[in-house]
Amino acid sequence: MTDEQLDQLSINTIRTLSMDAVQAARSGHPGTPMALAPLVYTIWNRVLRFDPRDPIWPGRDRFVLSNGHASMLLWSALHLSGTRAVNADYERLGEPSVTLDDIRRFRQLGSHAPGHPEYHWVSGVETTTGPLGQGIATSVGMAIAERWLAHRYNRPGFELFDYDVYAVCGDGCLMEGVGAEAASLAGHLGLDHLCWIYDNNRITIEGSTQIAFTEDVAARFLGYGWDVQRVGDANDIDRIERALRIFRTAKGRPSLVILDSHIGYGSPHKQDSAAAHGEPLGDDEIRLTKRRYGWPEDAKFLVPDGVREHFAAGMAARGAEARRRWTELLSAYRAKYPELATEIDLMQRRELPAGWDRNLPVFPADPKGLAGRDASGQVLNVLAQNVPWLLGGSADLGPSNKTTLTYEGAGDFQSSTPGGKNLHFGIREHAMGAIVNGLSLSKLRPFGATFFIFSDYARPAIRLSALMEIPTIFVFTHDAMGDGEDGPTHQPVEQLASLRAIPGLVVLRPGDANEVVEAYRVVMKLRHQPAVLALSRQPLPTLDRKRYAPASGVARGAYVLADPPGGRPELILIATGSELALAVQAHEKLLTDGIRSRVVSMPSWDLFEHQTQEYRDGVLPPDIRARVAVEQASTFGWERYVGSEGRIIGMRTFGASAPLKELQKKFGFEPDRVVAVAKELLGR
Ligand SMILES: Cc1ncc(C[n+]2csc(CCOP(=O)(O)OP(=O)(O)O)c2C)c(N)n1
Ligand SMILES: [Mg+2]
């Protein structure tokens, strides 16, 4: 067979595997894989520097399938390239990432060919996609990471980081706001290692894009400062390859390749129709389509002889050679720059450098205290100096979030200063979340910041970081009614409850400056979980830790902060964040009134849930049923800790625009109110 015939055979293998898998599953999306098989084939077999034997080699090009519904493209590519699996500890397992059997069991429980690409579940998937727009936005984080890594680690003769990021997207990704936010920032930053390929098939679920998407995409991206190319025929793999080569020579701007395609290509009755998008073609139509492709009509899940070998001779040979050269380069680099090489090693395993926590502040007792955000700013500035690859920024609220890294040499990340550690996301919270994910997927330790209320704008990306099990850090300040006069638009109510509901996300609401330090200690040690820090705008008293329990209890999620003299409490006050000092004040009053109260500081439900039953019962003894929770947020969920007999002092409405003091009075966040509720509960 000629090379051209093998190209065509490989492309049709991807098409027919996709059709067969969707048919077998009786659900899925066949049309886009049929149309984009030539594109994915060209990227994988002709362009991508990716070694199937080591899908996590740091120098590899990244491939992101942002139109995740076309996942069969990825399962086919991973299968045909013979990509091997790695485990959660980044060990190479040697076994195939996606087997033909997985593809036969597309979308079934346990299959490594699930409905949408899932990072952490299938090796070779660079990021989880499916929620449209997330993949392209995340790819911007990967491209920022490449620039930053190159600046920090490359040395003359040692171009360790020089990888490209390819992201394939459809109409949906380009309609979504997050894609636009990310594209705008990528253009501003001139990320020339970033290439998006837009599947311009003019079809979405409801039909033609004429019903809702008639903008001039090329003009928009030119406006963003991108390089824009058009390939008029998605079946022309030489043209596709040429466009990708032009991208690799483009300097100072990201590239968009607009690829005109036909969804359901080859299907006599469904090509170019929305019907090809999200349902099986049907057995008869599959037979007719296979006939068009010159494929055996009744063969199912057929991988003809020569196809795997063609990938082996193309991508695998090229990838193995690229990785071999990179590995040699790294060993020479290691001899010359041992400290920098060690950093690269640690980063890959998500480990911390020795001395990562040196110089962390210890705050003395202080009734006036410090705002959570201010303590956080001090801690971040120490950590960022100890951990070179800790970096991040805010969505234009750095001065308010106190997340700006101000130490000498921290610098701003811009196209002309790609070593800077202060990222300026602009007012683009959603893209910020996705970009932070992309940075973390590139093994940097990123944080993103905004007001807690605007976590809503980033939520889809935060959810994905939890689903992907990556250790991103979200620093959210102004976590309750502390910004008083800004009013209910700026006062979070339901955000804590809703973030606590995300599986695996570690939400921490520290109660004083030393709890902030301890919260960061916990967060820094996470390797497979994202974290949210909810921090106060206003000063909180720094508790006297000689009098009360040490703040290190934060690591257990909840701990006994104060007990009555001699122990034996009859009532438990549970509080978080800005309400901790309030609970302590109420506790002191109750003691003078002869009521034996305990104060439990509970900065993190999630961490507490992971303690032993014994520990949890020690903090919240089951026989003490008089319990009061105090938190300036939705009461939703606190029943689980106060029980049916307990009380919750929290928010049942939105806040209001007024000075904080008046709001505390109006909504009952005052010591006397806590005391009154406690007494009422005890019937005294
Ligand atoms: C954020 C989000 N909204 C809605 C969906 C549901 N959805 C999946 S595919 C799709 C249509 C996508 O159209 P397009 O990107 O053009 O893909 P094509 O059908 O051309 O492959 C929609 C609405 C989704 N996956 N994510
Ligand atoms: Mg489309």
mmCIF file of C-alpha atoms in Angstrom, residues 227-544:
data_model
loop_
_atom_site.group_PDB
_atom_site.id
_atom_site.type_symbol
_atom_site.label_atom_id
_atom_site.label_comp_id
_atom_site.label_asym_id
_atom_site.label_seq_id
_atom_site.Cartn_x
_atom_site.Cartn_y
_atom_site.Cartn_z
ATOM 1 C CA ASP A 227 -3.144 34.863 13.241
ATOM 2 C CA VAL A 228 -6.084 33.448 11.261
ATOM 3 C CA GLN A 229 -5.915 30.859 8.496
ATOM 4 C CA ARG A 230 -8.662 29.100 6.607
ATOM 5 C CA VAL A 231 -8.632 25.561 5.263
ATOM 6 C CA GLY A 232 -11.616 25.117 2.996
ATOM 7 C CA ASP A 233 -11.708 21.329 2.921
ATOM 8 C CA ALA A 234 -11.458 19.211 6.053
ATOM 9 C CA ASN A 235 -10.480 16.216 3.916
ATOM 10 C CA ASP A 236 -7.367 17.895 2.524
ATOM 11 C CA ILE A 237 -4.727 16.628 4.900
ATOM 12 C CA ASP A 238 -1.839 18.247 3.057
ATOM 13 C CA ARG A 239 -3.493 21.640 3.402
ATOM 14 C CA ILE A 240 -4.157 20.938 7.063
ATOM 15 C CA GLU A 241 -0.547 19.960 7.585
ATOM 16 C CA ARG A 242 0.629 23.101 5.799
ATOM 17 C CA ALA A 243 -1.584 25.290 7.999
ATOM 18 C CA LEU A 244 -0.126 23.687 11.094
ATOM 19 C CA ARG A 245 3.402 24.277 9.808
ATOM 20 C CA ILE A 246 2.569 27.935 9.192
ATOM 21 C CA PHE A 247 1.332 28.112 12.782
ATOM 22 C CA ARG A 248 4.687 26.835 13.988
ATOM 23 C CA THR A 249 6.491 29.653 12.243
ATOM 24 C CA ALA A 250 4.078 32.383 13.407
ATOM 25 C CA LYS A 251 5.721 34.595 16.002
ATOM 26 C CA GLY A 252 4.114 36.773 18.623
ATOM 27 C CA ARG A 253 0.510 35.682 18.127
ATOM 28 C CA PRO A 254 -1.660 32.633 18.680
ATOM 29 C CA SER A 255 -3.147 30.907 15.636
ATOM 30 C CA LEU A 256 -6.674 30.046 14.676
ATOM 31 C CA VAL A 257 -7.233 27.630 11.806
ATOM 32 C CA ILE A 258 -10.785 27.759 10.510
ATOM 33 C CA LEU A 259 -11.517 24.390 9.008
ATOM 34 C CA ASP A 260 -14.618 24.030 6.832
ATOM 35 C CA SER A 261 -16.056 20.589 7.399
ATOM 36 C CA HIS A 262 -19.113 18.427 6.842
ATOM 37 C CA ILE A 263 -20.566 16.865 9.959
ATOM 38 C CA GLY A 264 -21.349 13.205 9.359
ATOM 39 C CA TYR A 265 -19.086 13.194 6.306
ATOM 40 C CA GLY A 266 -19.931 10.328 3.982
ATOM 41 C CA SER A 267 -23.332 9.526 5.433
ATOM 42 C CA PRO A 268 -25.765 9.654 2.474
ATOM 43 C CA HIS A 269 -28.752 10.828 4.537
ATOM 44 C CA LYS A 270 -27.227 12.598 7.529
ATOM 45 C CA GLN A 271 -24.195 14.525 6.320
ATOM 46 C CA ASP A 272 -24.456 18.273 7.039
ATOM 47 C CA SER A 273 -27.450 17.809 9.313
ATOM 48 C CA ALA A 274 -27.911 18.190 13.038
ATOM 49 C CA ALA A 275 -29.073 14.561 13.049
ATOM 50 C CA ALA A 276 -25.436 13.539 12.652
ATOM 51 C CA HIS A 277 -24.437 15.374 15.828
ATOM 52 C CA GLY A 278 -25.697 13.400 18.760
ATOM 53 C CA GLU A 279 -27.317 10.119 17.877
ATOM 54 C CA PRO A 280 -26.268 6.801 16.335
ATOM 55 C CA LEU A 281 -26.505 6.687 12.553
ATOM 56 C CA GLY A 282 -28.460 3.430 12.593
ATOM 57 C CA ASP A 283 -27.338 0.103 11.162
ATOM 58 C CA ASP A 284 -28.572 0.749 7.636
ATOM 59 C CA GLU A 285 -27.000 4.181 7.381
ATOM 60 C CA ILE A 286 -23.739 2.818 8.757
ATOM 61 C CA ARG A 287 -23.709 0.185 6.041
ATOM 62 C CA LEU A 288 -24.324 2.786 3.326
ATOM 63 C CA THR A 289 -21.647 5.070 4.752
ATOM 64 C CA LYS A 290 -19.099 2.292 4.954
ATOM 65 C CA ARG A 291 -19.834 1.497 1.332
ATOM 66 C CA ARG A 292 -19.017 5.139 0.455
ATOM 67 C CA TYR A 293 -15.731 4.820 2.307
ATOM 68 C CA GLY A 294 -14.962 1.608 0.433
ATOM 69 C CA TRP A 295 -15.081 -0.231 3.734
ATOM 70 C CA PRO A 296 -16.364 -3.778 4.300
ATOM 71 C CA GLU A 297 -20.034 -3.079 5.052
ATOM 72 C CA ASP A 298 -20.524 -5.649 7.751
ATOM 73 C CA ALA A 299 -17.189 -5.347 9.516
ATOM 74 C CA LYS A 300 -17.435 -3.879 13.007
ATOM 75 C CA PHE A 301 -14.639 -2.290 15.039
ATOM 76 C CA LEU A 302 -12.268 -3.154 12.237
ATOM 77 C CA VAL A 303 -8.668 -2.003 12.478
ATOM 78 C CA PRO A 304 -7.172 -3.155 9.155
ATOM 79 C CA ASP A 305 -3.638 -4.473 8.978
ATOM 80 C CA GLY A 306 -1.179 -1.701 8.478
ATOM 81 C CA VAL A 307 -2.998 1.028 10.407
ATOM 82 C CA ARG A 308 -1.345 0.537 13.774
ATOM 83 C CA GLU A 309 1.977 0.105 11.958
ATOM 84 C CA HIS A 310 1.372 3.364 10.114
ATOM 85 C CA PHE A 311 0.966 5.182 13.447
ATOM 86 C CA ALA A 312 4.024 3.388 14.778
ATOM 87 C CA ALA A 313 6.083 4.567 11.828
ATOM 88 C CA GLY A 314 4.680 8.097 12.048
ATOM 89 C CA MET A 315 3.798 9.506 15.429
ATOM 90 C CA ALA A 316 5.414 6.863 17.609
ATOM 91 C CA ALA A 317 8.777 6.934 15.828
ATOM 92 C CA ARG A 318 8.827 10.730 15.766
ATOM 93 C CA GLY A 319 7.672 10.948 19.406
ATOM 94 C CA ALA A 320 10.171 8.377 20.653
ATOM 95 C CA GLU A 321 12.993 10.228 18.934
ATOM 96 C CA ALA A 322 11.851 13.585 20.318
ATOM 97 C CA ARG A 323 11.581 12.176 23.825
ATOM 98 C CA ARG A 324 14.976 10.482 23.541
ATOM 99 C CA ARG A 325 16.582 13.773 22.547
ATOM 100 C CA TRP A 326 14.754 15.600 25.317
ATOM 101 C CA THR A 327 15.794 13.052 27.931
ATOM 102 C CA GLU A 328 19.427 13.321 26.840
ATOM 103 C CA LEU A 329 19.181 17.063 26.948
ATOM 104 C CA LEU A 330 17.766 16.890 30.463
ATOM 105 C CA SER A 331 20.629 14.703 31.704
ATOM 106 C CA ALA A 332 23.211 17.095 30.304
ATOM 107 C CA TYR A 333 21.194 19.929 31.830
ATOM 108 C CA ARG A 334 21.101 18.117 35.159
ATOM 109 C CA ALA A 335 24.887 17.989 35.225
ATOM 110 C CA LYS A 336 25.142 21.685 34.514
ATOM 111 C CA TYR A 337 22.106 23.036 36.384
ATOM 112 C CA PRO A 338 21.369 20.482 39.117
ATOM 113 C CA GLU A 339 19.112 22.757 41.180
ATOM 114 C CA LEU A 340 16.931 23.678 38.249
ATOM 115 C CA ALA A 341 16.692 20.043 37.169
ATOM 116 C CA THR A 342 15.574 19.095 40.667
ATOM 117 C CA GLU A 343 12.830 21.686 40.459
ATOM 118 C CA ILE A 344 11.599 20.145 37.218
ATOM 119 C CA ASP A 345 11.572 16.696 38.836
ATOM 120 C CA LEU A 346 9.701 17.838 41.935
ATOM 121 C CA MET A 347 7.164 19.698 39.900
ATOM 122 C CA GLN A 348 6.357 16.665 37.778
ATOM 123 C CA ARG A 349 5.445 14.693 40.900
ATOM 124 C CA ARG A 350 3.660 17.652 42.455
ATOM 125 C CA GLU A 351 6.064 17.621 45.376
ATOM 126 C CA LEU A 352 7.237 20.610 47.362
ATOM 127 C CA PRO A 353 10.839 21.792 47.564
ATOM 128 C CA ALA A 354 12.724 21.517 50.864
ATOM 129 C CA GLY A 355 12.057 24.567 52.993
ATOM 130 C CA TRP A 356 8.761 25.349 51.284
ATOM 131 C CA ASP A 357 7.276 26.527 54.593
ATOM 132 C CA ARG A 358 10.217 28.430 56.036
ATOM 133 C CA ASN A 359 9.556 31.967 57.263
ATOM 134 C CA LEU A 360 5.808 31.485 57.394
ATOM 135 C CA PRO A 361 4.489 34.119 59.777
ATOM 136 C CA VAL A 362 3.219 33.435 63.289
ATOM 137 C CA PHE A 363 0.797 36.124 64.331
ATOM 138 C CA PRO A 364 0.762 37.340 67.960
ATOM 139 C CA ALA A 365 -2.520 37.656 69.824
ATOM 140 C CA ASP A 366 -4.177 40.905 68.880
ATOM 141 C CA PRO A 367 -7.737 41.931 69.676
ATOM 142 C CA LYS A 368 -7.808 44.284 66.693
ATOM 143 C CA GLY A 369 -6.284 41.628 64.511
ATOM 144 C CA LEU A 370 -5.827 41.276 60.810
ATOM 145 C CA ALA A 371 -8.077 40.678 57.813
ATOM 146 C CA GLY A 372 -8.021 37.188 56.358
ATOM 147 C CA ARG A 373 -6.993 38.659 53.020
ATOM 148 C CA ASP A 374 -4.063 40.518 54.604
ATOM 149 C CA ALA A 375 -2.789 37.419 56.374
ATOM 150 C CA SER A 376 -3.193 35.554 53.097
ATOM 151 C CA GLY A 377 -1.190 38.178 51.226
ATOM 152 C CA GLN A 378 1.685 37.835 53.657
ATOM 153 C CA VAL A 379 1.622 34.041 53.455
ATOM 154 C CA LEU A 380 1.421 33.961 49.652
ATOM 155 C CA ASN A 381 4.400 36.277 49.384
ATOM 156 C CA VAL A 382 6.455 33.948 51.574
ATOM 157 C CA LEU A 383 5.314 30.769 49.815
ATOM 158 C CA ALA A 384 5.931 32.170 46.337
ATOM 159 C CA GLN A 385 9.544 32.827 47.301
ATOM 160 C CA ASN A 386 9.978 29.323 48.707
ATOM 161 C CA VAL A 387 8.228 27.543 45.847
ATOM 162 C CA PRO A 388 9.551 28.941 42.563
ATOM 163 C CA TRP A 389 6.698 27.486 40.502
ATOM 164 C CA LEU A 390 3.918 28.904 42.689
ATOM 165 C CA LEU A 391 2.373 31.734 40.698
ATOM 166 C CA GLY A 392 -0.984 33.296 40.037
ATOM 167 C CA GLY A 393 -3.066 36.387 40.088
ATOM 168 C CA SER A 394 -6.452 37.941 40.250
ATOM 169 C CA ALA A 395 -9.247 38.905 37.911
ATOM 170 C CA ASP A 396 -8.393 42.599 38.293
ATOM 171 C CA LEU A 397 -8.845 42.609 42.067
ATOM 172 C CA GLY A 398 -5.256 42.025 43.155
ATOM 173 C CA PRO A 399 -5.122 45.120 45.362
ATOM 174 C CA SER A 400 -8.346 44.039 47.117
ATOM 175 C CA ASN A 401 -7.606 40.326 47.231
ATOM 176 C CA LYS A 402 -4.071 41.070 48.475
ATOM 177 C CA THR A 403 -2.781 38.426 46.115
ATOM 178 C CA THR A 404 -0.190 40.574 44.391
ATOM 179 C CA LEU A 405 3.304 39.196 44.855
ATOM 180 C CA THR A 406 5.253 42.256 45.888
ATOM 181 C CA TYR A 407 8.687 40.904 46.743
ATOM 182 C CA GLU A 408 11.692 41.945 44.697
ATOM 183 C CA GLY A 409 11.807 40.092 41.415
ATOM 184 C CA ALA A 410 8.265 38.651 41.468
ATOM 185 C CA GLY A 411 7.378 40.575 38.335
ATOM 186 C CA ASP A 412 4.367 40.606 36.040
ATOM 187 C CA PHE A 413 3.703 37.944 33.432
ATOM 188 C CA GLN A 414 3.466 39.672 30.053
ATOM 189 C CA SER A 415 4.625 38.650 26.594
ATOM 190 C CA SER A 416 7.836 40.642 27.062
ATOM 191 C CA THR A 417 8.335 39.357 30.638
ATOM 192 C CA PRO A 418 7.274 35.698 30.583
ATOM 193 C CA GLY A 419 9.102 34.943 33.834
ATOM 194 C CA GLY A 420 6.779 37.113 35.924
ATOM 195 C CA LYS A 421 4.782 35.440 38.669
ATOM 196 C CA ASN A 422 1.898 37.915 38.823
ATOM 197 C CA LEU A 423 -0.690 36.946 36.249
ATOM 198 C CA HIS A 424 -3.206 39.571 35.246
ATOM 199 C CA PHE A 425 -6.304 37.720 34.142
ATOM 200 C CA GLY A 426 -8.285 40.873 33.553
ATOM 201 C CA ILE A 427 -11.957 40.815 34.451
ATOM 202 C CA ARG A 428 -12.373 37.296 33.166
ATOM 203 C CA GLU A 429 -13.143 35.040 36.132
ATOM 204 C CA HIS A 430 -14.335 32.105 34.089
ATOM 205 C CA ALA A 431 -11.276 32.032 31.857
ATOM 206 C CA MET A 432 -9.148 32.554 34.960
ATOM 207 C CA GLY A 433 -10.527 29.346 36.447
ATOM 208 C CA ALA A 434 -9.858 27.409 33.257
ATOM 209 C CA ILE A 435 -6.409 28.943 32.809
ATOM 210 C CA VAL A 436 -5.500 28.079 36.394
ATOM 211 C CA ASN A 437 -6.536 24.518 35.521
ATOM 212 C CA GLY A 438 -4.297 24.599 32.449
ATOM 213 C CA LEU A 439 -1.355 25.840 34.500
ATOM 214 C CA SER A 440 -1.915 23.077 37.038
ATOM 215 C CA LEU A 441 -2.197 20.449 34.315
ATOM 216 C CA SER A 442 1.222 21.719 33.228
ATOM 217 C CA LYS A 443 2.418 20.971 36.779
ATOM 218 C CA LEU A 444 2.834 24.545 37.960
ATOM 219 C CA ARG A 445 1.230 25.509 41.286
ATOM 220 C CA PRO A 446 -1.242 28.223 40.324
ATOM 221 C CA PHE A 447 -3.713 30.348 42.226
ATOM 222 C CA GLY A 448 -6.521 32.537 40.968
ATOM 223 C CA ALA A 449 -8.331 35.193 42.950
ATOM 224 C CA THR A 450 -11.445 37.332 42.988
ATOM 225 C CA PHE A 451 -14.221 38.328 45.379
ATOM 226 C CA PHE A 452 -15.980 35.297 46.816
ATOM 227 C CA ILE A 453 -19.250 36.359 45.219
ATOM 228 C CA PHE A 454 -17.677 36.092 41.773
ATOM 229 C CA SER A 455 -16.621 32.526 42.365
ATOM 230 C CA ASP A 456 -19.959 31.968 40.644
ATOM 231 C CA TYR A 457 -18.375 33.262 37.445
ATOM 232 C CA ALA A 458 -15.567 30.703 37.733
ATOM 233 C CA ARG A 459 -17.573 27.814 39.073
ATOM 234 C CA PRO A 460 -17.643 25.556 35.993
ATOM 235 C CA ALA A 461 -13.842 25.570 35.924
ATOM 236 C CA ILE A 462 -13.578 24.995 39.679
ATOM 237 C CA ARG A 463 -15.876 22.027 39.320
ATOM 238 C CA LEU A 464 -13.653 20.626 36.595
ATOM 239 C CA SER A 465 -10.526 21.001 38.725
ATOM 240 C CA ALA A 466 -12.236 18.869 41.362
ATOM 241 C CA LEU A 467 -13.321 16.343 38.746
ATOM 242 C CA MET A 468 -9.778 16.248 37.364
ATOM 243 C CA GLU A 469 -8.293 15.966 40.870
ATOM 244 C CA ILE A 470 -5.749 18.712 40.303
ATOM 245 C CA PRO A 471 -4.375 20.930 43.098
ATOM 246 C CA THR A 472 -5.455 24.378 41.956
ATOM 247 C CA ILE A 473 -5.847 27.138 44.545
ATOM 248 C CA PHE A 474 -8.654 29.673 44.528
ATOM 249 C CA VAL A 475 -8.267 32.663 46.832
ATOM 250 C CA PHE A 476 -11.621 34.294 47.407
ATOM 251 C CA THR A 477 -11.808 37.346 49.629
ATOM 252 C CA HIS A 478 -14.735 39.462 50.849
ATOM 253 C CA ASP A 479 -16.267 36.177 51.914
ATOM 254 C CA ALA A 480 -19.396 37.424 53.698
ATOM 255 C CA MET A 481 -20.956 40.782 54.522
ATOM 256 C CA GLY A 482 -17.639 42.470 55.250
ATOM 257 C CA ASP A 483 -17.996 44.739 52.259
ATOM 258 C CA GLY A 484 -21.185 46.070 53.838
ATOM 259 C CA GLU A 485 -22.064 49.107 51.772
ATOM 260 C CA ASP A 486 -21.530 47.315 48.472
ATOM 261 C CA GLY A 487 -24.757 45.538 49.253
ATOM 262 C CA PRO A 488 -26.342 42.221 48.348
ATOM 263 C CA THR A 489 -24.863 42.047 44.851
ATOM 264 C CA HIS A 490 -21.462 41.688 46.474
ATOM 265 C CA GLN A 491 -22.355 39.688 49.588
ATOM 266 C CA PRO A 492 -22.044 35.930 49.202
ATOM 267 C CA VAL A 493 -24.788 33.845 50.783
ATOM 268 C CA GLU A 494 -25.075 30.488 49.053
ATOM 269 C CA GLN A 495 -21.509 30.271 47.709
ATOM 270 C CA LEU A 496 -20.056 28.367 50.667
ATOM 271 C CA ALA A 497 -22.787 25.750 50.613
ATOM 272 C CA SER A 498 -22.559 25.345 46.876
ATOM 273 C CA LEU A 499 -18.778 24.965 46.833
ATOM 274 C CA ARG A 500 -18.890 22.584 49.803
ATOM 275 C CA ALA A 501 -21.187 20.455 47.679
ATOM 276 C CA ILE A 502 -18.510 19.908 45.016
ATOM 277 C CA PRO A 503 -16.980 16.469 45.651
ATOM 278 C CA GLY A 504 -13.287 16.573 46.502
ATOM 279 C CA LEU A 505 -12.997 20.349 46.674
ATOM 280 C CA VAL A 506 -11.341 21.435 49.924
ATOM 281 C CA VAL A 507 -13.123 24.567 51.074
ATOM 282 C CA LEU A 508 -11.448 26.412 53.943
ATOM 283 C CA ARG A 509 -12.795 29.408 55.812
ATOM 284 C CA PRO A 510 -10.140 30.256 58.388
ATOM 285 C CA GLY A 511 -11.128 32.172 61.513
ATOM 286 C CA ASP A 512 -8.065 34.252 62.275
ATOM 287 C CA ALA A 513 -4.636 35.067 60.872
ATOM 288 C CA ASN A 514 -2.984 31.951 62.290
ATOM 289 C CA GLU A 515 -5.740 29.785 60.855
ATOM 290 C CA VAL A 516 -4.971 31.379 57.496
ATOM 291 C CA VAL A 517 -1.349 30.249 57.804
ATOM 292 C CA GLU A 518 -2.433 26.734 58.742
ATOM 293 C CA ALA A 519 -4.962 26.666 55.919
ATOM 294 C CA TYR A 520 -2.191 27.393 53.431
ATOM 295 C CA ARG A 521 -0.087 24.641 55.005
ATOM 296 C CA VAL A 522 -2.899 22.199 54.276
ATOM 297 C CA VAL A 523 -3.467 23.528 50.781
ATOM 298 C CA MET A 524 0.191 23.400 49.775
ATOM 299 C CA LYS A 525 0.403 19.707 50.650
ATOM 300 C CA LEU A 526 -2.567 18.742 48.457
ATOM 301 C CA ARG A 527 -1.514 16.854 45.333
ATOM 302 C CA HIS A 528 -4.814 15.713 43.917
ATOM 303 C CA GLN A 529 -7.408 18.124 45.255
ATOM 304 C CA PRO A 530 -8.239 21.727 44.492
ATOM 305 C CA ALA A 531 -8.816 24.169 47.318
ATOM 306 C CA VAL A 532 -10.885 27.267 47.920
ATOM 307 C CA LEU A 533 -9.882 29.760 50.587
ATOM 308 C CA ALA A 534 -12.723 32.005 51.743
ATOM 309 C CA LEU A 535 -11.157 35.005 53.444
ATOM 310 C CA SER A 536 -12.494 38.052 55.222
ATOM 311 C CA ARG A 537 -12.209 41.577 53.991
ATOM 312 C CA GLN A 538 -12.319 43.068 57.491
ATOM 313 C CA PRO A 539 -9.870 42.577 60.385
ATOM 314 C CA LEU A 540 -10.570 39.575 62.621
ATOM 315 C CA PRO A 541 -9.122 39.380 66.135
ATOM 316 C CA THR A 542 -6.023 37.199 66.295
ATOM 317 C CA LEU A 543 -6.860 34.717 69.030
ATOM 318 C CA ASP A 544 -4.514 34.177 71.960
#
